[in-house]
Amino acid sequence: MSAALPLHQTPSATASIHALASAKVGFRALVSRGPESLTPGATARAAYATVAVSRDPQFATLEDADVEYFKGVLGERGVITDPDAVGAANVDWMGKYKGNSKLLLRPTTTRHVADVLKYCNERRLAVVPQGGNTGLVGGSVPVFDEIILSLAGMNKIISFDEVSGILDCEAGCILESLDTFLADRGFAMPLDLGAKGSCQIGGNVSTNAGGIRLLRYGSLHGSVLGLEVVLVDGTVVDMTRALRKDNTGYDLKQLFIGAEGTLGVVTRVVLLAPPRSPSVHVALLGCSSFDAVQRVFCESRRHLGEVLSAAEFFDSNSLRMVLKHNEGTRDPLPDGAYPFYVLIETSGSQAEHDRAKLDAFLESVMEEGVVDDGTVAHDSTQAAAIWHLREGVAEALQRAGAVYKYDLSVPVKDLYALVEEMRTRLEGSAAEVVGYGHLGDGNLHLNISAPTYDDKLLERIEPFVYEWVAGRQGSVSAEHGLGLMKANAIHYSKAPHAVAVMKRVKTLFDPHGILNPYKLLPSP
């Protein structure tokens, strides 16, 4: 077993969506191009996502009188029309989707949100709720000229009960800020994401974000105890009773978890925060096959039991990308190159007990020949460096060029087979296929890196990837949501009658369809 190294030394033409034609064109350049022409019935296309939708003709166009109304509700500071400021909110963080909104609203209270939505519903002005804008499927930016409703100004922590561990906060609170607040009180957020420094808890709830702690704490469907949601007609639905048990009728909050802002706008979140584990150990293991990766995972559950908090994997292509494009990274196992790497984390309350369990697990997998080499972090700095290798893959891919990203759920035994089949399918192209993900919940992040976005390359990827997943009873979206990118792919994971019921629910809550239109559900 190798000694841990300090790996990380330093902490279409009329379209209103614009996909980068070249990875060399940066975010600032994209925004600086200014608004594109928009005509009624124009078609939005993204070369990256095989999406084609038309602007709904029932939606009104923003007028000066509308802006004046919003100023009366939100004040001058809450109504942003500056092209640069609005332009930045029009583009997703990867620079793939670009809207044409002329207005950004920043409410600071639930009443503000209610007044805005009620007015927009009456005027038929489409609205896209926006949190930290860290999504990967085009769900948090306009498709055409929808008004952007930013929740960033609603960032107050309302209360925290240190006996029950129940946190009550506004939707605009940054995930990392909440975790820091809880850490000072001996607690932690039940989810952890690579985008935690920017994403907001309201957006996390609205997309049912998963992340690296789902193995330990489950999904937000279990952690969220209550929500406050504003409906499209301005009704404020208060479901914020901070109770672990409440068996009185329909659990309405569940409808809004993962609804991507299409049914209502989440303005307040009540969730259960687990005690923070004082003892955390991180190990990185090199394996020669994906069969060995699966055996490591099985043995980790058997040996580590209640202290196992994360089980992640990434392939050699992932590591190569990180070492090449992310400054300050080092190979943790320099004596050999391995096809696969497994990151195991334990979290508990007794350091000696937890380390003894980890050592017994490592000894077992090494003796059985399942693991070829490995390293254990000796302190929090080294642990963070190992985690950076796993969490830095997405960042490295973004720097490498164009990237086609797929977030999929399949049985663990099939988790890597798609990566291998995709490599065979793309032989002869300039694309590089990368696979990594969450072993604990069968979530594969399939990424195809290429010099530029290319329609012919995309035709070789889609719909093959969705058909492959459907053939194994998987999901085309494990944790990123559907957004614009996958709205028309929902049929690969949901039966027609289920989609029909979803459409009825949408019509019930949002009869005019102004809330985050063109997202989640397939176009008519």
Coordinates of C-alpha atoms in Angstrom, one line a residue:
M1 CA 0.0 0.0 0.0
S2 CA 1.6 3.2 -1.1
A3 CA 2.1 6.2 1.2
A4 CA -0.3 9.0 0.6
L5 CA 1.0 11.9 -1.5
P6 CA 0.1 15.6 -1.4
L7 CA -1.8 15.2 -4.7
H8 CA -3.4 18.6 -4.8
Q9 CA -1.1 21.4 -3.9
T10 CA -3.6 24.2 -4.3
P11 CA -6.9 24.1 -2.8
S12 CA -29.6 27.3 -35.3
A13 CA -29.4 30.8 -36.8
T14 CA -32.7 32.1 -35.3
A15 CA -32.2 30.0 -32.2
S16 CA -32.4 31.5 -28.8
I17 CA -30.1 28.7 -27.6
H18 CA -26.6 28.9 -28.7
A19 CA -24.3 25.8 -28.4
L20 CA -20.6 26.6 -28.6
A21 CA -19.3 25.8 -32.1
S22 CA -15.8 25.5 -30.7
A23 CA -14.4 24.7 -27.3
K24 CA -12.0 27.5 -27.8
V25 CA -14.8 30.0 -27.6
G26 CA -15.1 31.0 -23.9
F27 CA -18.0 32.0 -21.7
R28 CA -17.3 35.7 -21.9
A29 CA -17.0 35.6 -25.7
L30 CA -20.4 33.8 -25.9
V31 CA -22.1 36.4 -23.8
S32 CA -20.5 39.3 -25.5
R33 CA -22.1 38.4 -28.8
G34 CA -25.3 40.0 -27.6
P35 CA -28.9 39.0 -28.1
E36 CA -29.9 37.2 -31.2
S37 CA -33.0 37.9 -33.3
L38 CA -36.1 36.4 -32.0
T39 CA -39.3 36.0 -34.0
P40 CA -42.6 34.4 -33.0
G41 CA -42.5 30.7 -33.8
A42 CA -38.7 30.7 -34.0
T43 CA -37.0 27.4 -33.5
A44 CA -34.4 26.8 -30.7
R45 CA -31.7 24.3 -31.5
A46 CA -28.6 23.1 -29.6
A47 CA -26.1 21.2 -31.7
Y48 CA -25.0 19.5 -28.5
A49 CA -28.4 18.2 -27.3
T50 CA -30.5 17.3 -30.4
V51 CA -33.2 19.6 -29.2
A52 CA -35.7 21.4 -31.4
V53 CA -38.6 23.4 -29.9
S54 CA -40.6 26.4 -31.0
R55 CA -41.6 29.4 -29.0
D56 CA -45.1 29.0 -27.6
P57 CA -47.2 31.6 -29.4
Q58 CA -49.5 32.0 -26.4
F59 CA -46.7 33.6 -24.4
A60 CA -46.7 37.4 -24.3
T61 CA -43.7 39.6 -25.0
L62 CA -42.2 41.7 -22.3
E63 CA -43.2 45.4 -22.4
D64 CA -42.1 48.5 -20.6
A65 CA -45.2 48.5 -18.5
D66 CA -44.3 45.0 -17.2
V67 CA -40.8 46.3 -16.1
E68 CA -42.4 49.2 -14.3
Y69 CA -44.8 46.8 -12.5
F70 CA -41.9 44.7 -11.3
K71 CA -40.0 47.7 -10.1
G72 CA -43.0 48.6 -8.0
V73 CA -42.9 45.2 -6.4
L74 CA -39.2 44.6 -6.1
G75 CA -37.7 48.0 -6.2
E76 CA -35.1 49.3 -8.6
R77 CA -32.4 46.9 -7.3
G78 CA -34.5 43.8 -7.8
V79 CA -35.1 44.5 -11.5
I80 CA -32.1 44.0 -13.7
T81 CA -32.2 45.0 -17.4
D82 CA -28.4 45.7 -17.9
P83 CA -27.5 43.5 -21.0
D84 CA -24.2 42.3 -19.4
A85 CA -25.9 41.2 -16.1
V86 CA -28.9 39.6 -17.8
G87 CA -26.6 38.1 -20.4
A88 CA -24.6 36.2 -17.8
A89 CA -27.8 34.7 -16.4
N90 CA -28.9 33.7 -19.9
V91 CA -26.1 31.2 -20.3
D92 CA -25.5 27.9 -18.4
W93 CA -22.2 27.4 -16.7
M94 CA -20.8 25.1 -19.4
G95 CA -21.7 27.6 -22.1
K96 CA -23.9 25.3 -24.1
Y97 CA -27.3 26.8 -23.8
K98 CA -28.0 30.5 -24.2
G99 CA -31.4 32.2 -23.8
N100 CA -32.5 35.6 -25.0
S101 CA -34.2 37.0 -21.9
K102 CA -34.2 40.8 -21.4
L103 CA -35.1 40.8 -17.8
L104 CA -33.6 39.3 -14.6
L105 CA -35.7 39.6 -11.3
R106 CA -34.2 39.2 -7.9
P107 CA -36.9 38.9 -5.2
T108 CA -35.9 38.9 -1.6
T109 CA -39.1 37.6 0.0
T110 CA -41.7 35.0 -0.6
R111 CA -44.3 37.7 -1.1
H112 CA -42.2 39.1 -3.9
V113 CA -42.1 35.8 -5.7
A114 CA -45.9 35.4 -5.2
D115 CA -46.6 38.9 -6.7
V116 CA -44.3 38.3 -9.6
L117 CA -45.8 34.9 -10.5
K118 CA -49.4 36.0 -10.2
Y119 CA -48.7 38.9 -12.5
C120 CA -46.8 36.8 -15.0
N121 CA -49.5 34.2 -15.0
E122 CA -52.2 36.8 -15.8
R123 CA -50.0 38.4 -18.5
R124 CA -48.8 35.0 -19.9
L125 CA -45.2 35.9 -19.4
A126 CA -43.1 32.8 -19.3
V127 CA -40.7 32.5 -16.3
V128 CA -37.6 30.4 -15.7
P129 CA -36.7 30.0 -12.0
Q130 CA -32.9 30.1 -11.4
G131 CA -30.7 29.0 -8.5
G132 CA -27.0 28.8 -8.8
N133 CA -27.2 28.0 -12.5
T134 CA -24.9 25.0 -12.2
G135 CA -27.1 22.5 -14.0
L136 CA -25.9 20.4 -16.9
V137 CA -29.1 19.8 -19.0
G138 CA -30.2 23.4 -19.8
G139 CA -32.9 23.5 -17.2
S140 CA -31.9 26.7 -15.4
V141 CA -31.6 29.1 -18.4
P142 CA -34.2 30.5 -20.8
V143 CA -34.9 28.8 -24.1
F144 CA -36.3 32.0 -25.7
D145 CA -37.2 35.2 -23.9
E146 CA -38.5 33.9 -20.6
I147 CA -38.1 36.2 -17.6
I148 CA -35.3 34.9 -15.3
L149 CA -36.4 34.7 -11.6
S150 CA -33.3 34.4 -9.5
L151 CA -33.6 33.2 -5.9
A152 CA -30.1 34.3 -5.0
G153 CA -31.5 37.2 -2.8
M154 CA -33.4 34.8 -0.6
N155 CA -30.4 33.4 1.3
K156 CA -31.3 33.6 5.0
I157 CA -31.0 30.7 7.5
I158 CA -34.3 30.9 9.4
S159 CA -33.6 28.5 12.2
F160 CA -31.7 25.4 13.3
D161 CA -32.6 23.0 16.0
E162 CA -29.5 21.4 17.5
V163 CA -31.6 18.7 19.3
S164 CA -33.4 17.4 16.3
G165 CA -30.9 18.5 13.6
I166 CA -33.6 20.2 11.6
L167 CA -32.5 23.2 9.4
D168 CA -35.0 25.7 8.1
C169 CA -33.6 28.0 5.4
E170 CA -34.5 30.0 2.3
A171 CA -34.1 28.6 -1.2
G172 CA -31.2 30.8 -2.3
C173 CA -28.8 29.6 0.4
I174 CA -25.5 28.2 -1.1
L175 CA -25.0 24.5 -0.3
E176 CA -21.4 25.0 0.9
S177 CA -22.5 28.0 3.1
L178 CA -25.1 25.8 4.7
D179 CA -22.6 23.0 5.3
T180 CA -20.2 25.5 6.9
F181 CA -22.9 26.8 9.2
L182 CA -23.8 23.3 10.2
A183 CA -20.1 22.3 10.7
D184 CA -19.7 24.9 13.4
R185 CA -22.6 23.2 15.2
G186 CA -21.4 19.6 14.7
F187 CA -23.8 18.8 11.8
A188 CA -23.5 18.4 8.1
M189 CA -25.6 18.7 5.0
P190 CA -27.0 15.4 3.8
L191 CA -25.8 16.0 0.2
D192 CA -22.4 17.0 -1.2
L193 CA -21.8 18.1 -4.8
G194 CA -18.8 19.3 -6.9
A195 CA -20.8 22.5 -7.5
K196 CA -21.4 23.1 -3.7
G197 CA -19.7 26.5 -3.8
S198 CA -22.2 27.8 -6.3
C199 CA -25.4 25.7 -6.2
Q200 CA -28.4 26.7 -4.1
I201 CA -30.5 24.5 -1.9
G202 CA -33.7 25.4 -3.8
G203 CA -32.1 24.3 -7.0
N204 CA -30.8 21.1 -5.4
V205 CA -34.3 20.3 -4.2
S206 CA -35.9 21.2 -7.5
T207 CA -33.6 18.9 -9.4
N208 CA -33.4 16.2 -6.6
A209 CA -29.7 16.5 -6.7
G210 CA -27.8 13.3 -5.7
G211 CA -24.1 13.6 -5.3
I212 CA -21.5 11.6 -3.4
R213 CA -23.3 11.2 -0.1
L214 CA -26.4 9.5 -1.4
L215 CA -25.0 6.1 -0.4
R216 CA -25.0 7.2 3.2
Y217 CA -27.9 9.6 3.6
G218 CA -30.2 8.7 0.7
S219 CA -31.9 11.2 -1.6
L220 CA -33.6 14.5 -0.9
H221 CA -37.0 12.8 -1.0
G222 CA -36.0 11.5 2.4
S223 CA -33.9 14.3 3.8
V224 CA -36.4 17.1 3.0
L225 CA -39.0 17.4 5.7
G226 CA -40.9 20.4 4.4
L227 CA -41.1 23.0 1.7
E228 CA -42.6 26.4 1.0
V229 CA -43.7 26.7 -2.6
V230 CA -45.2 29.5 -4.6
L231 CA -47.7 28.4 -7.2
V232 CA -48.2 30.1 -10.5
D233 CA -51.3 32.0 -9.4
G234 CA -49.4 33.5 -6.4
T235 CA -50.7 31.0 -3.8
V236 CA -48.1 30.3 -1.1
V237 CA -48.3 26.7 -0.1
D238 CA -46.7 26.3 3.4
M239 CA -45.6 22.7 4.0
T240 CA -42.8 23.6 6.5
R241 CA -43.8 21.8 9.6
A242 CA -40.5 20.4 10.9
L243 CA -41.7 16.9 11.7
R244 CA -40.1 13.6 11.1
K245 CA -43.5 12.0 11.0
D246 CA -46.6 13.5 9.5
N247 CA -49.1 11.0 8.0
T248 CA -51.9 13.4 7.3
G249 CA -53.0 13.0 3.7
Y250 CA -50.9 13.4 0.5
D251 CA -47.3 14.3 0.9
L252 CA -47.5 17.2 -1.5
K253 CA -43.9 18.3 -1.0
Q254 CA -42.7 15.3 -2.9
L255 CA -44.3 16.6 -6.1
F256 CA -41.9 19.6 -6.1
I257 CA -38.7 17.6 -5.4
G258 CA -37.2 17.0 -8.8
A259 CA -39.9 18.9 -10.7
E260 CA -37.3 21.4 -12.0
G261 CA -39.4 24.4 -11.3
T262 CA -42.2 23.4 -13.6
L263 CA -44.9 23.1 -11.0
G264 CA -44.0 25.9 -8.6
V265 CA -41.1 27.9 -7.2
V266 CA -39.5 26.6 -4.0
T267 CA -38.8 29.5 -1.7
R268 CA -38.0 27.7 1.6
V269 CA -36.6 24.3 2.6
V270 CA -36.7 22.4 5.9
L271 CA -34.4 19.4 6.0
L272 CA -32.8 16.9 8.4
A273 CA -29.1 17.5 8.9
P274 CA -27.1 14.4 10.2
P275 CA -24.5 14.8 12.9
R276 CA -21.0 15.5 11.4
S277 CA -18.7 12.5 11.6
P278 CA -15.5 13.4 13.5
S279 CA -13.6 10.5 12.1
V280 CA -13.2 10.4 8.3
H281 CA -10.9 8.1 6.3
V282 CA -10.3 8.1 2.6
A283 CA -8.6 5.4 0.5
L284 CA -7.9 5.2 -3.2
L285 CA -7.4 1.8 -4.8
G286 CA -6.2 0.7 -8.2
C287 CA -7.9 -2.2 -9.9
S288 CA -7.2 -4.1 -13.1
S289 CA -10.8 -4.8 -14.2
F290 CA -14.4 -3.6 -13.6
D291 CA -15.2 -7.0 -12.1
A292 CA -12.6 -6.2 -9.5
V293 CA -14.2 -2.8 -8.9
Q294 CA -17.5 -4.5 -8.2
R295 CA -15.9 -6.9 -5.8
V296 CA -14.2 -4.0 -4.0
F297 CA -17.6 -2.4 -3.6
C298 CA -19.2 -5.6 -2.3
E299 CA -16.4 -6.2 0.2
S300 CA -16.6 -2.5 1.3
R301 CA -20.2 -3.0 2.2
R302 CA -19.5 -6.2 4.0
H303 CA -16.5 -5.0 6.0
L304 CA -17.3 -1.4 6.6
G305 CA -21.0 -1.5 7.1
E306 CA -22.3 1.5 8.9
V307 CA -19.2 3.7 8.5
L308 CA -19.1 3.4 4.7
S309 CA -20.0 6.9 3.4
A310 CA -18.9 7.0 -0.2
A311 CA -17.9 4.5 -2.9
E312 CA -16.8 6.1 -6.2
F313 CA -15.0 4.9 -9.3
F314 CA -13.2 6.5 -12.2
D315 CA -11.3 5.0 -15.1
S316 CA -7.8 5.6 -16.3
N317 CA -9.1 8.1 -19.0
S318 CA -10.7 10.1 -16.2
L319 CA -7.4 10.3 -14.2
R320 CA -5.4 11.2 -17.3
M321 CA -7.8 14.1 -18.1
V322 CA -7.5 15.4 -14.5
L323 CA -3.7 15.1 -14.4
K324 CA -3.4 16.9 -17.8
H325 CA -5.9 19.7 -17.4
N326 CA -6.2 20.4 -13.6
E327 CA -3.2 22.3 -12.2
G328 CA -1.6 21.0 -9.0
T329 CA -2.7 17.4 -9.3
R330 CA -0.5 14.3 -9.0
D331 CA -0.8 10.6 -9.7
P332 CA -1.6 9.0 -6.4
L333 CA -0.3 5.6 -7.4
P334 CA 2.8 6.5 -9.6
D335 CA 4.3 3.0 -9.6
G336 CA 1.6 1.7 -11.9
A337 CA -1.1 2.7 -14.3
Y338 CA -4.4 1.0 -13.5
P339 CA -7.5 0.7 -15.7
F340 CA -9.8 1.6 -12.8
Y341 CA -9.6 3.5 -9.5
V342 CA -12.0 3.1 -6.5
L343 CA -12.4 5.8 -3.9
I344 CA -13.7 4.5 -0.5
E345 CA -14.6 6.9 2.3
T346 CA -15.6 6.0 5.9
S347 CA -17.2 8.4 8.3
G348 CA -17.8 7.5 12.0
S349 CA -17.5 8.6 15.5
Q350 CA -14.6 6.5 16.8
A351 CA -11.3 7.0 14.9
E352 CA -9.5 3.9 16.1
H353 CA -12.5 1.7 15.5
D354 CA -13.2 3.1 12.1
R355 CA -9.5 2.8 11.0
A356 CA -9.4 -0.8 12.3
K357 CA -12.4 -1.6 10.1
L358 CA -10.8 0.1 7.1
D359 CA -7.5 -1.7 7.6
A360 CA -9.3 -5.0 7.8
F361 CA -11.1 -4.3 4.6
L362 CA -7.9 -3.2 2.8
E363 CA -6.0 -6.3 4.0
S364 CA -8.8 -8.5 2.7
V365 CA -9.0 -7.1 -0.8
M366 CA -5.3 -7.0 -1.1
E367 CA -4.8 -10.6 0.0
E368 CA -7.6 -11.7 -2.4
G369 CA -5.8 -9.9 -5.3
V370 CA -8.9 -7.8 -6.0
V371 CA -6.8 -4.6 -5.5
D372 CA -3.4 -4.1 -7.1
D373 CA -2.3 -1.1 -5.2
G374 CA -3.7 1.7 -3.1
T375 CA -3.1 4.6 -0.8
V376 CA -4.8 5.9 2.4
A377 CA -4.9 9.6 3.2
H378 CA -3.1 10.5 6.5
D379 CA -4.9 13.8 7.1
S380 CA -7.7 16.0 5.8
T381 CA -5.4 17.7 3.2
Q382 CA -4.5 14.4 1.6
A383 CA -8.1 13.3 1.8
A384 CA -9.2 16.5 0.0
A385 CA -6.5 15.9 -2.7
I386 CA -7.8 12.4 -3.4
W387 CA -11.3 13.7 -3.6
H388 CA -10.2 16.4 -6.0
L389 CA -9.2 13.7 -8.5
R390 CA -12.7 12.3 -8.5
E391 CA -14.5 15.6 -8.3
G392 CA -12.2 17.3 -10.8
V393 CA -13.1 15.1 -13.8
A394 CA -15.9 17.4 -15.0
E395 CA -13.7 20.4 -14.7
A396 CA -10.9 18.7 -16.6
L397 CA -13.3 17.6 -19.4
Q398 CA -14.6 21.2 -19.7
R399 CA -11.0 22.4 -20.3
A400 CA -10.2 19.6 -22.7
G401 CA -12.7 20.8 -25.3
A402 CA -16.2 19.8 -26.3
V403 CA -17.9 17.3 -24.1
Y404 CA -21.1 15.3 -24.4
K405 CA -22.3 14.4 -20.9
Y406 CA -24.7 11.7 -19.9
D407 CA -25.9 11.0 -16.4
L408 CA -27.4 7.5 -16.3
S409 CA -28.7 4.9 -13.9
V410 CA -28.1 1.2 -14.7
P411 CA -27.6 -1.9 -12.6
V412 CA -24.1 -1.8 -11.1
K413 CA -23.1 -5.0 -13.0
D414 CA -23.7 -3.2 -16.3
L415 CA -22.3 0.2 -15.1
Y416 CA -19.1 0.2 -17.3
A417 CA -20.4 -1.9 -20.2
L418 CA -21.8 1.2 -21.9
V419 CA -18.5 2.9 -21.7
E420 CA -16.8 0.0 -23.5
E421 CA -19.5 -0.3 -26.1
M422 CA -19.3 3.5 -26.8
R423 CA -15.6 3.3 -27.3
T424 CA -16.1 0.5 -29.9
R425 CA -18.9 2.5 -31.5
L426 CA -16.7 5.7 -31.8
E427 CA -13.5 4.0 -33.0
G428 CA -11.8 6.0 -35.7
S429 CA -13.1 9.3 -34.4
A430 CA -11.2 11.9 -32.5
A431 CA -13.5 11.4 -29.4
E432 CA -12.3 10.0 -26.1
V433 CA -14.8 8.2 -23.9
V434 CA -14.5 8.7 -20.2
G435 CA -16.5 6.8 -17.4
Y436 CA -16.8 7.5 -13.7
G437 CA -19.6 7.6 -11.2
H438 CA -21.2 6.5 -8.0
L439 CA -20.9 2.8 -7.3
G440 CA -23.2 3.0 -4.3
D441 CA -26.3 3.9 -6.4
G442 CA -25.5 2.6 -9.9
N443 CA -25.0 6.1 -11.3
L444 CA -22.7 6.3 -14.4
H445 CA -21.3 9.6 -15.7
L446 CA -20.6 8.8 -19.3
N447 CA -18.6 11.6 -21.0
I448 CA -17.4 11.8 -24.6
S449 CA -14.6 14.4 -25.1
A450 CA -14.0 15.8 -28.6
P451 CA -12.1 18.7 -30.1
T452 CA -15.3 20.4 -31.2
Y453 CA -19.1 19.7 -31.2
D454 CA -20.0 17.7 -34.3
D455 CA -23.4 16.7 -35.5
K456 CA -22.1 13.5 -37.1
L457 CA -20.5 12.5 -33.8
L458 CA -23.7 13.2 -32.0
E459 CA -25.6 11.0 -34.4
R460 CA -23.3 8.1 -33.4
I461 CA -24.0 8.8 -29.7
E462 CA -27.7 9.5 -29.6
P463 CA -30.2 7.8 -29.5
F464 CA -27.9 4.8 -29.1
V465 CA -27.0 5.7 -25.5
Y466 CA -30.7 6.1 -24.5
E467 CA -31.7 2.9 -26.2
W468 CA -28.9 1.0 -24.5
V469 CA -30.0 2.3 -21.1
A470 CA -33.7 1.6 -21.8
G471 CA -32.8 -2.0 -22.8
R472 CA -31.5 -2.5 -19.3
Q473 CA -34.4 -0.9 -17.5
G474 CA -32.3 2.1 -16.5
S475 CA -32.8 5.8 -16.3
V476 CA -31.6 8.4 -18.8
S477 CA -31.2 10.8 -15.9
A478 CA -29.9 9.7 -12.5
E479 CA -29.3 13.0 -10.8
H480 CA -29.0 15.9 -13.3
G481 CA -32.7 16.1 -14.2
L482 CA -34.1 16.3 -17.7
G483 CA -34.1 20.0 -18.4
L484 CA -34.2 20.9 -22.1
M485 CA -31.6 18.4 -23.2
K486 CA -33.5 15.2 -22.2
A487 CA -37.1 16.3 -22.1
N488 CA -37.9 14.4 -25.3
A489 CA -35.9 11.4 -24.0
I490 CA -38.2 10.8 -21.0
H491 CA -40.0 8.0 -22.9
Y492 CA -36.9 5.9 -22.6
S493 CA -37.4 5.7 -18.9
K494 CA -41.1 6.3 -18.3
A495 CA -44.0 4.5 -19.8
P496 CA -46.5 6.5 -22.0
H497 CA -49.2 6.4 -19.4
A498 CA -46.8 7.7 -16.7
V499 CA -45.8 10.6 -18.9
A500 CA -49.5 11.3 -19.6
V501 CA -50.1 11.5 -15.9
M502 CA -47.2 13.9 -15.5
K503 CA -48.7 16.2 -18.2
R504 CA -52.0 16.2 -16.3
V505 CA -50.2 17.2 -13.1
K506 CA -48.4 20.0 -15.0
T507 CA -51.7 21.3 -16.4
L508 CA -53.3 21.2 -13.0
F509 CA -50.5 23.3 -11.3
D510 CA -49.6 25.5 -14.3
P511 CA -52.6 25.6 -16.7
H512 CA -50.9 28.2 -19.0
G513 CA -47.5 26.5 -19.0
I514 CA -45.5 29.6 -18.1
L515 CA -43.3 27.9 -15.5
N516 CA -39.9 26.8 -17.0
P517 CA -41.5 25.9 -20.3
Y518 CA -39.9 23.5 -22.8
K519 CA -38.3 21.6 -19.9
L520 CA -38.7 18.1 -18.3
L521 CA -41.8 17.1 -20.4
P522 CA -41.7 16.3 -24.1
S523 CA -42.7 19.0 -26.6
P524 CA -46.3 18.6 -28.0

